[in-house]
């Protein structure tokens, strides 16, 4: 398990691994919004929680198709499926590696971008907390989508169509928690729902993703 | 006690039966060569035996299987040694030194896999078999893109594996100089049944 995690992290940071791509996309998206909406602070700070969460969602989506597609192309996936490691475990580890290389950097840099979007001061801790609680679900659901579309040519687009609807609950509760933080309301209820969604996803989706992989490997 | 046994096995590719009624056993120290024209289902049979797909009929008995398909499962960004270390850790197999020297890769150990030639990549893919520590090797065209010297190297490695109580099932068209039985799949080619004989609601799950 550890070997797979280390390999995936190593592959992500070496040349062509795509590490930082999601982060750069997030940065550009959050830079573009003030240009499009206008620099007027009141308007920006009202939409900032939503923009930050949608940005995180889309940035996460960018690198999803790499989770299994590359391993499928070079034959490693066949070999992993015949290895002693259970496929469910491999899915969970690969989703974890995706989160560490995509979700975690987003969590760390989101406050900086919140500043650019005039996010009200009290909302910052809740932005970080909601992203920490929500982004693992994005990676795990993404791994499921990637398992469903592995082996398809141009599967990336189909992957987005499959996965984005599954992201809606996380988006709703994540953005709501930040919005409540911004108006000094109690952010706990949406955070609880967010955490519950993430936990349910982490517990159940590896099995679904492994089943999808088994079908696609036939 | 056989390491791998198939009884009355039928395998399907894309919902169509490829070969059927295949039975064999593979004991320790034994190698079995799979022969048959292109498209008869050698790869499908090997993938079924490896557990990557379910047989449509019959039984497979045997675990402790290492599969080597057409693709070598190498990561271009990792070095030769890193690739082998990874598979050794995943399979809980032996250290990689024996595998490196068996396929003459020791000098290339620190080279990234994307800088290897096709033959060197294949040698690395075959060296992976040793670090799996598994007894039964299922090999699908293992000698593709190997030169004569490397084929001899591979045959030596295979003889060593058989000598240590391993077994191998090899789909190949070339002569490896092994003392091996040959299983020709041609007589087992699945007969195409007319669609009228299929019950209503027939689909590939019941092929």
CSV table of N, CA and C in Angstrom, one decimal, chain A residues 18-156:
chain,number,residue,atom,x,y,z
A,18,UNK,N,2.0,16.4,-14.0
A,18,UNK,CA,0.9,17.2,-13.9
A,18,UNK,C,0.6,17.8,-12.5
A,19,UNK,N,1.6,17.7,-11.6
A,19,UNK,CA,1.5,18.3,-10.3
A,19,UNK,C,1.5,19.8,-10.4
A,20,UNK,N,0.6,20.5,-9.8
A,20,UNK,CA,0.6,21.9,-9.9
A,20,UNK,C,-0.3,22.5,-10.9
A,21,UNK,N,-0.7,21.6,-11.8
A,21,UNK,CA,-1.6,22.0,-12.9
A,21,UNK,C,-2.9,22.4,-12.4
A,22,UNK,N,-3.5,21.6,-11.4
A,22,UNK,CA,-4.8,22.0,-10.9
A,22,UNK,C,-4.7,23.3,-10.1
A,23,UNK,N,-3.6,23.4,-9.4
A,23,UNK,CA,-3.4,24.6,-8.6
A,23,UNK,C,-3.3,25.9,-9.5
A,24,UNK,N,-2.6,25.7,-10.6
A,24,UNK,CA,-2.5,26.9,-11.5
A,24,UNK,C,-3.8,27.2,-12.1
A,25,UNK,N,-4.6,26.2,-12.4
A,25,UNK,CA,-5.9,26.4,-13.0
A,25,UNK,C,-6.8,27.2,-12.0
A,26,UNK,N,-6.8,26.7,-10.7
A,26,UNK,CA,-7.5,27.4,-9.7
A,26,UNK,C,-7.1,28.8,-9.6
A,27,UNK,N,-5.8,29.1,-9.6
A,27,UNK,CA,-5.3,30.5,-9.5
A,27,UNK,C,-5.9,31.3,-10.7
A,28,UNK,N,-5.8,30.8,-11.9
A,28,UNK,CA,-6.2,31.5,-13.1
A,28,UNK,C,-7.7,31.8,-13.0
A,29,UNK,N,-8.4,30.8,-12.6
A,29,UNK,CA,-9.9,30.9,-12.5
A,29,UNK,C,-10.3,32.1,-11.6
A,30,UNK,N,-9.6,32.0,-10.4
A,30,UNK,CA,-9.9,33.0,-9.4
A,30,UNK,C,-9.4,34.4,-9.8
A,31,UNK,N,-8.4,34.5,-10.7
A,31,UNK,CA,-8.0,35.8,-11.2
A,31,UNK,C,-8.9,36.3,-12.2
A,32,UNK,N,-9.5,35.4,-13.0
A,32,UNK,CA,-10.4,35.8,-14.1
A,32,UNK,C,-11.7,36.4,-13.6
A,33,UNK,N,-12.2,35.8,-12.5
A,33,UNK,CA,-13.5,36.2,-12.0
A,33,UNK,C,-13.6,37.7,-11.7
A,34,UNK,N,-12.6,38.3,-10.9
A,34,UNK,CA,-12.7,39.8,-10.7
A,34,UNK,C,-12.7,40.6,-12.0
A,35,UNK,N,-12.0,40.1,-13.1
A,35,UNK,CA,-12.0,40.8,-14.4
A,35,UNK,C,-13.4,40.7,-15.0
A,36,UNK,N,-14.1,39.6,-14.8
A,36,UNK,CA,-15.4,39.4,-15.4
A,36,UNK,C,-16.5,40.1,-14.7
A,37,UNK,N,-16.4,40.0,-13.3
A,37,UNK,CA,-17.5,40.6,-12.5
A,37,UNK,C,-17.3,42.0,-12.2
A,38,UNK,N,-16.0,42.5,-12.3
A,38,UNK,CA,-15.7,43.8,-12.0
A,38,UNK,C,-15.1,43.9,-10.6
A,39,UNK,N,-14.3,44.9,-10.3
A,39,UNK,CA,-13.6,44.9,-9.0
A,39,UNK,C,-14.4,45.4,-7.8
A,40,UNK,N,-15.6,45.7,-8.0
A,40,UNK,CA,-16.4,46.2,-6.9
A,40,UNK,C,-16.5,45.2,-5.8
A,41,UNK,N,-16.0,45.6,-4.6
A,41,UNK,CA,-15.8,44.7,-3.5
A,41,UNK,C,-17.0,44.0,-3.0
A,42,UNK,N,-18.1,44.7,-2.8
A,42,UNK,CA,-19.3,44.1,-2.2
A,42,UNK,C,-19.8,43.0,-3.0
A,43,UNK,N,-19.9,43.2,-4.4
A,43,UNK,CA,-20.4,42.1,-5.2
A,43,UNK,C,-19.5,40.9,-5.2
A,44,UNK,N,-18.2,41.1,-5.2
A,44,UNK,CA,-17.2,40.0,-5.2
A,44,UNK,C,-17.3,39.2,-4.0
A,45,UNK,N,-17.3,39.9,-2.8
A,45,UNK,CA,-17.3,39.2,-1.6
A,45,UNK,C,-18.6,38.4,-1.4
A,46,UNK,N,-19.7,38.8,-2.0
A,46,UNK,CA,-20.9,38.0,-1.9
A,46,UNK,C,-20.8,36.7,-2.7
A,47,UNK,N,-20.1,36.7,-3.9
A,47,UNK,CA,-20.0,35.5,-4.6
A,47,UNK,C,-18.8,34.7,-4.4
A,48,UNK,N,-17.9,35.2,-3.5
A,48,UNK,CA,-16.5,34.6,-3.3
A,48,UNK,C,-16.7,33.1,-2.8
A,49,UNK,N,-17.5,32.8,-1.8
A,49,UNK,CA,-17.6,31.4,-1.4
A,49,UNK,C,-17.9,30.5,-2.5
A,50,UNK,N,-18.9,30.8,-3.3
A,50,UNK,CA,-19.3,30.0,-4.4
A,50,UNK,C,-18.2,29.8,-5.5
A,51,UNK,N,-17.6,30.9,-5.8
A,51,UNK,CA,-16.5,30.9,-6.8
A,51,UNK,C,-15.3,30.0,-6.4
A,52,UNK,N,-15.0,30.2,-5.1
A,52,UNK,CA,-13.9,29.4,-4.6
A,52,UNK,C,-14.2,27.9,-4.6
A,53,UNK,N,-15.4,27.6,-4.2
A,53,UNK,CA,-15.8,26.2,-4.2
A,53,UNK,C,-15.9,25.6,-5.6
A,54,UNK,N,-16.5,26.3,-6.5
A,54,UNK,CA,-16.6,25.9,-7.9
A,54,UNK,C,-15.2,25.7,-8.5
A,55,UNK,N,-14.3,26.7,-8.2
A,55,UNK,CA,-13.0,26.6,-8.7
A,55,UNK,C,-12.3,25.4,-8.2
A,56,UNK,N,-12.4,25.1,-6.9
A,56,UNK,CA,-11.8,23.9,-6.4
A,56,UNK,C,-12.3,22.6,-7.1
A,57,UNK,N,-13.6,22.6,-7.3
A,57,UNK,CA,-14.2,21.5,-8.0
A,57,UNK,C,-13.6,21.2,-9.4
A,58,UNK,N,-13.6,22.3,-10.1
A,58,UNK,CA,-13.1,22.2,-11.5
A,58,UNK,C,-11.6,21.9,-11.6
A,59,UNK,N,-10.9,22.5,-10.6
A,59,UNK,CA,-9.4,22.2,-10.6
A,59,UNK,C,-9.2,20.7,-10.3
A,60,UNK,N,-10.0,20.2,-9.4
A,60,UNK,CA,-9.9,18.8,-9.0
A,60,UNK,C,-10.2,17.9,-10.2
A,61,UNK,N,-11.1,18.3,-11.0
A,61,UNK,CA,-11.5,17.5,-12.2
A,61,UNK,C,-10.4,17.3,-13.2
A,62,UNK,N,-9.6,18.3,-13.3
A,62,UNK,CA,-8.6,18.4,-14.4
A,62,UNK,C,-7.7,17.1,-14.4
A,63,UNK,N,-7.3,16.6,-13.2
A,63,UNK,CA,-6.3,15.6,-13.2
A,63,UNK,C,-6.9,14.2,-12.9
A,64,UNK,N,-8.3,14.2,-12.9
A,64,UNK,CA,-8.9,12.9,-12.5
A,64,UNK,C,-8.6,11.8,-13.5
A,65,UNK,N,-8.6,12.1,-14.8
A,65,UNK,CA,-8.5,11.0,-15.8
A,65,UNK,C,-7.2,10.3,-15.7
A,66,UNK,N,-6.2,11.0,-15.0
A,66,UNK,CA,-4.9,10.3,-14.9
A,66,UNK,C,-4.9,9.2,-13.9
A,67,UNK,N,-5.9,9.2,-13.0
A,67,UNK,CA,-5.8,8.3,-11.9
A,67,UNK,C,-5.6,6.8,-12.3
A,68,UNK,N,-6.4,6.4,-13.3
A,68,UNK,CA,-6.3,5.0,-13.8
A,68,UNK,C,-5.8,4.9,-15.3
A,69,UNK,N,-6.1,6.0,-16.1
A,69,UNK,CA,-5.9,5.9,-17.5
A,69,UNK,C,-4.4,5.5,-17.8
A,70,UNK,N,-3.5,6.2,-17.2
A,70,UNK,CA,-2.0,5.9,-17.5
A,70,UNK,C,-1.7,4.5,-17.1
A,71,UNK,N,-2.1,4.1,-15.9
A,71,UNK,CA,-1.8,2.7,-15.5
A,71,UNK,C,-2.5,1.7,-16.4
A,72,UNK,N,-3.6,2.0,-17.0
A,72,UNK,CA,-4.3,1.1,-17.9
A,72,UNK,C,-3.5,1.0,-19.2
A,73,UNK,N,-3.0,2.2,-19.7
A,73,UNK,CA,-2.3,2.2,-21.0
A,73,UNK,C,-1.0,1.4,-20.9
A,74,UNK,N,-0.2,1.5,-19.8
A,74,UNK,CA,1.1,0.8,-19.8
A,74,UNK,C,1.0,-0.6,-19.2
A,75,UNK,N,-0.2,-1.0,-18.9
A,75,UNK,CA,-0.4,-2.4,-18.4
A,75,UNK,C,-0.3,-2.6,-16.9
A,76,UNK,N,0.1,-1.5,-16.2
A,76,UNK,CA,0.3,-1.7,-14.7
A,76,UNK,C,-1.0,-2.0,-14.0
A,77,UNK,N,-2.1,-1.6,-14.6
A,77,UNK,CA,-3.4,-1.8,-13.9
A,77,UNK,C,-3.7,-3.3,-13.9
A,78,UNK,N,-3.4,-4.0,-15.1
A,78,UNK,CA,-3.6,-5.5,-15.1
A,78,UNK,C,-2.7,-6.1,-14.0
A,79,UNK,N,-1.5,-5.7,-13.9
A,79,UNK,CA,-0.6,-6.3,-13.0
A,79,UNK,C,-1.0,-6.0,-11.5
A,80,UNK,N,-1.5,-4.8,-11.3
A,80,UNK,CA,-2.0,-4.4,-10.0
A,80,UNK,C,-3.2,-5.3,-9.6
A,81,UNK,N,-4.1,-5.5,-10.6
A,81,UNK,CA,-5.3,-6.3,-10.4
A,81,UNK,C,-4.9,-7.8,-10.0
A,82,UNK,N,-3.8,-8.3,-10.5
A,82,UNK,CA,-3.4,-9.6,-10.1
A,82,UNK,C,-2.4,-9.7,-8.9
A,83,UNK,N,-2.1,-8.5,-8.3
A,83,UNK,CA,-1.2,-8.4,-7.2
A,83,UNK,C,-2.0,-8.8,-5.9
A,84,UNK,N,-1.2,-9.1,-4.8
A,84,UNK,CA,-1.9,-9.4,-3.6
A,84,UNK,C,-2.7,-8.3,-3.0
A,85,UNK,N,-2.4,-7.0,-3.4
A,85,UNK,CA,-3.1,-5.9,-2.9
A,85,UNK,C,-4.6,-5.9,-3.4
A,86,UNK,N,-5.6,-5.8,-2.4
A,86,UNK,CA,-7.0,-5.8,-2.9
A,86,UNK,C,-7.2,-4.6,-3.8
A,87,UNK,N,-8.0,-4.7,-4.8
A,87,UNK,CA,-8.2,-3.6,-5.8
A,87,UNK,C,-8.9,-2.5,-5.1
A,88,UNK,N,-9.8,-2.8,-4.1
A,88,UNK,CA,-10.4,-1.7,-3.3
A,88,UNK,C,-9.3,-0.8,-2.6
A,89,UNK,N,-8.3,-1.5,-2.1
A,89,UNK,CA,-7.2,-0.8,-1.4
A,89,UNK,C,-6.5,0.0,-2.4
A,90,UNK,N,-6.2,-0.5,-3.6
A,90,UNK,CA,-5.5,0.2,-4.6
A,90,UNK,C,-6.2,1.5,-5.0
A,91,UNK,N,-7.6,1.4,-5.1
A,91,UNK,CA,-8.4,2.5,-5.5
A,91,UNK,C,-8.3,3.6,-4.4
A,92,UNK,N,-8.4,3.2,-3.1
A,92,UNK,CA,-8.4,4.1,-2.0
A,92,UNK,C,-7.0,4.8,-2.0
A,93,UNK,N,-5.9,4.1,-2.2
A,93,UNK,CA,-4.6,4.7,-2.2
A,93,UNK,C,-4.4,5.6,-3.3
A,94,UNK,N,-4.9,5.3,-4.5
A,94,UNK,CA,-4.7,6.2,-5.6
A,94,UNK,C,-5.6,7.4,-5.5
A,95,UNK,N,-6.7,7.3,-4.8
A,95,UNK,CA,-7.5,8.5,-4.5
A,95,UNK,C,-6.8,9.4,-3.5
A,96,UNK,N,-6.2,8.7,-2.5
A,96,UNK,CA,-5.4,9.5,-1.5
A,96,UNK,C,-4.3,10.2,-2.2
A,97,UNK,N,-3.6,9.5,-3.1
A,97,UNK,CA,-2.5,10.2,-3.8
A,97,UNK,C,-3.0,11.4,-4.6
A,98,UNK,N,-4.2,11.2,-5.2
A,98,UNK,CA,-4.7,12.3,-6.0
A,98,UNK,C,-5.1,13.5,-5.1
A,99,UNK,N,-5.6,13.2,-3.9
A,99,UNK,CA,-5.9,14.3,-2.9
A,99,UNK,C,-4.7,15.0,-2.5
A,100,UNK,N,-3.6,14.2,-2.2
A,100,UNK,CA,-2.4,14.8,-1.7
A,100,UNK,C,-1.8,15.7,-2.7
A,101,UNK,N,-1.9,15.4,-4.0
A,101,UNK,CA,-1.3,16.2,-5.0
A,101,UNK,C,-2.2,17.3,-5.6
A,102,UNK,N,-3.5,17.1,-5.4
A,102,UNK,CA,-4.4,18.1,-5.9
A,102,UNK,C,-5.2,18.8,-4.8
A,103,UNK,N,-5.9,18.1,-4.0
A,103,UNK,CA,-6.8,18.7,-3.0
A,103,UNK,C,-6.1,19.4,-1.9
A,104,UNK,N,-5.0,18.9,-1.4
A,104,UNK,CA,-4.3,19.5,-0.3
A,104,UNK,C,-3.7,20.8,-0.8
A,105,UNK,N,-3.0,20.9,-1.9
A,105,UNK,CA,-2.5,22.2,-2.4
A,105,UNK,C,-3.6,23.3,-2.5
A,106,UNK,N,-4.8,22.8,-3.0
A,106,UNK,CA,-5.9,23.7,-3.1
A,106,UNK,C,-6.3,24.3,-1.7
A,107,UNK,N,-6.4,23.4,-0.7
A,107,UNK,CA,-6.7,23.8,0.6
A,107,UNK,C,-5.7,24.9,1.1
A,108,UNK,N,-4.4,24.7,0.8
A,108,UNK,CA,-3.4,25.5,1.3
A,108,UNK,C,-3.4,26.9,0.7
A,109,UNK,N,-3.7,26.9,-0.7
A,109,UNK,CA,-3.7,28.2,-1.4
A,109,UNK,C,-5.0,28.9,-1.4
A,110,UNK,N,-6.1,28.2,-1.0
A,110,UNK,CA,-7.4,28.9,-1.1
A,110,UNK,C,-7.5,30.2,-0.4
A,111,UNK,N,-6.9,30.3,0.9
A,111,UNK,CA,-7.0,31.6,1.6
A,111,UNK,C,-6.4,32.8,0.8
A,112,UNK,N,-5.3,32.5,0.1
A,112,UNK,CA,-4.6,33.6,-0.7
A,112,UNK,C,-5.6,34.0,-1.8
A,113,UNK,N,-6.3,33.1,-2.4
A,113,UNK,CA,-7.2,33.5,-3.5
A,113,UNK,C,-8.5,34.1,-2.9
A,114,UNK,N,-8.8,33.7,-1.7
A,114,UNK,CA,-9.9,34.3,-1.0
A,114,UNK,C,-9.7,35.8,-0.8
A,115,UNK,N,-8.5,36.1,-0.6
A,115,UNK,CA,-8.0,37.6,-0.4
A,115,UNK,C,-8.3,38.3,-1.7
A,116,UNK,N,-8.0,37.7,-2.8
A,116,UNK,CA,-8.2,38.3,-4.1
A,116,UNK,C,-9.7,38.5,-4.4
A,117,UNK,N,-10.5,37.7,-3.9
A,117,UNK,CA,-11.9,37.7,-4.2
A,117,UNK,C,-12.7,38.5,-3.1
A,118,UNK,N,-12.0,39.2,-2.2
A,118,UNK,CA,-12.6,40.0,-1.1
A,118,UNK,C,-13.4,39.1,-0.2
A,119,UNK,N,-13.0,37.9,0.0
A,119,UNK,CA,-13.8,37.1,1.0
A,119,UNK,C,-13.7,37.7,2.3
A,120,UNK,N,-14.9,37.9,3.0
A,120,UNK,CA,-14.8,38.6,4.3
A,120,UNK,C,-14.0,37.8,5.3
A,121,UNK,N,-13.3,38.6,6.2
A,121,UNK,CA,-12.3,38.0,7.1
A,121,UNK,C,-12.8,36.8,7.9
A,122,UNK,N,-14.0,36.9,8.5
A,122,UNK,CA,-14.4,35.7,9.4
A,122,UNK,C,-14.6,34.4,8.6
A,123,UNK,N,-14.7,34.5,7.3
A,123,UNK,CA,-15.0,33.3,6.5
A,123,UNK,C,-13.7,32.5,6.3
A,124,UNK,N,-12.5,33.1,6.4
A,124,UNK,CA,-11.3,32.3,6.0
A,124,UNK,C,-11.1,31.0,6.7
A,125,UNK,N,-11.2,31.0,8.1
A,125,UNK,CA,-11.0,29.6,8.7
A,125,UNK,C,-12.0,28.6,8.2
A,126,UNK,N,-13.3,29.1,7.9
A,126,UNK,CA,-14.3,28.1,7.5
A,126,UNK,C,-14.0,27.7,6.1
A,127,UNK,N,-13.4,28.5,5.3
A,127,UNK,CA,-13.1,28.1,3.9
A,127,UNK,C,-12.1,27.0,4.0
A,128,UNK,N,-11.1,27.1,4.8
A,128,UNK,CA,-10.1,26.0,4.9
A,128,UNK,C,-10.7,24.8,5.5
A,129,UNK,N,-11.5,24.9,6.5
A,129,UNK,CA,-12.1,23.8,7.2
A,129,UNK,C,-13.0,23.0,6.2
A,130,UNK,N,-13.9,23.8,5.5
A,130,UNK,CA,-14.8,23.2,4.5
A,130,UNK,C,-14.1,22.5,3.4
A,131,UNK,N,-13.0,23.1,2.9
A,131,UNK,CA,-12.2,22.4,1.9
A,131,UNK,C,-11.5,21.1,2.4
A,132,UNK,N,-11.0,21.2,3.6
A,132,UNK,CA,-10.4,20.0,4.2
A,132,UNK,C,-11.4,18.8,4.3
A,133,UNK,N,-12.6,19.2,4.7
A,133,UNK,CA,-13.6,18.2,4.9
A,133,UNK,C,-14.2,17.7,3.6
A,134,UNK,N,-14.3,18.6,2.6
A,134,UNK,CA,-15.0,18.3,1.3
A,134,UNK,C,-14.1,17.7,0.2
A,135,UNK,N,-12.9,18.2,0.1
A,135,UNK,CA,-12.1,17.7,-1.1
A,135,UNK,C,-11.7,16.2,-1.1
A,136,UNK,N,-11.6,15.5,0.0
A,136,UNK,CA,-11.4,14.1,-0.1
A,136,UNK,C,-12.5,13.4,-0.8
A,137,UNK,N,-13.7,13.9,-0.6
A,137,UNK,CA,-14.9,13.2,-1.4
A,137,UNK,C,-14.7,13.5,-2.9
A,138,UNK,N,-14.2,14.7,-3.2
A,138,UNK,CA,-14.0,15.0,-4.6
A,138,UNK,C,-13.0,14.0,-5.3
A,139,UNK,N,-11.9,13.7,-4.6
A,139,UNK,CA,-10.9,12.8,-5.1
A,139,UNK,C,-11.5,11.4,-5.2
A,140,UNK,N,-12.2,11.0,-4.2
A,140,UNK,CA,-12.7,9.6,-4.2
A,140,UNK,C,-13.8,9.4,-5.2
A,141,UNK,N,-14.7,10.4,-5.4
A,141,UNK,CA,-15.8,10.3,-6.4
A,141,UNK,C,-15.1,10.3,-7.8
A,142,UNK,N,-14.1,11.1,-7.9
A,142,UNK,CA,-13.3,11.2,-9.1
A,142,UNK,C,-12.7,9.9,-9.5
A,143,UNK,N,-12.2,9.2,-8.5
A,143,UNK,CA,-11.6,7.9,-8.7
A,143,UNK,C,-12.6,6.9,-9.3
A,144,UNK,N,-13.8,7.0,-8.7
A,144,UNK,CA,-14.9,6.2,-9.2
A,144,UNK,C,-15.2,6.5,-10.7
A,145,UNK,N,-15.3,7.8,-11.0
A,145,UNK,CA,-15.5,8.2,-12.4
A,145,UNK,C,-14.4,7.7,-13.3
A,146,UNK,N,-13.2,7.8,-12.8
A,146,UNK,CA,-12.0,7.4,-13.6
A,146,UNK,C,-12.1,5.9,-13.8
A,147,UNK,N,-12.5,5.1,-12.8
A,147,UNK,CA,-12.6,3.7,-13.0
A,147,UNK,C,-13.7,3.3,-14.0
A,148,UNK,N,-14.8,4.1,-14.0
A,148,UNK,CA,-15.9,3.8,-14.9
A,148,UNK,C,-15.4,4.0,-16.4
A,149,UNK,N,-14.6,5.0,-16.6
A,149,UNK,CA,-14.2,5.4,-18.0
A,149,UNK,C,-12.9,4.9,-18.4
A,150,UNK,N,-12.2,4.1,-17.6
A,150,UNK,CA,-10.9,3.7,-17.9
A,150,UNK,C,-10.9,2.8,-19.2
A,151,UNK,N,-10.0,3.1,-20.1
A,151,UNK,CA,-9.9,2.3,-21.3
A,151,UNK,C,-10.7,2.9,-22.5
A,152,UNK,N,-11.5,3.9,-22.1
A,152,UNK,CA,-12.3,4.6,-23.2
A,152,UNK,C,-11.4,5.7,-23.8
A,153,UNK,N,-11.4,5.8,-25.1
A,153,UNK,CA,-10.7,6.9,-25.8
A,153,UNK,C,-11.5,8.2,-25.5
A,154,UNK,N,-10.8,9.3,-25.3
A,154,UNK,CA,-11.4,10.6,-24.9
A,154,UNK,C,-12.4,10.4,-23.8
A,155,UNK,N,-12.0,9.6,-22.8
A,155,UNK,CA,-12.9,9.3,-21.7
A,155,UNK,C,-13.0,10.5,-20.8
A,156,UNK,N,-12.1,11.5,-20.9
A,156,UNK,CA,-12.0,12.6,-20.0
A,156,UNK,C,-13.3,13.4,-19.9
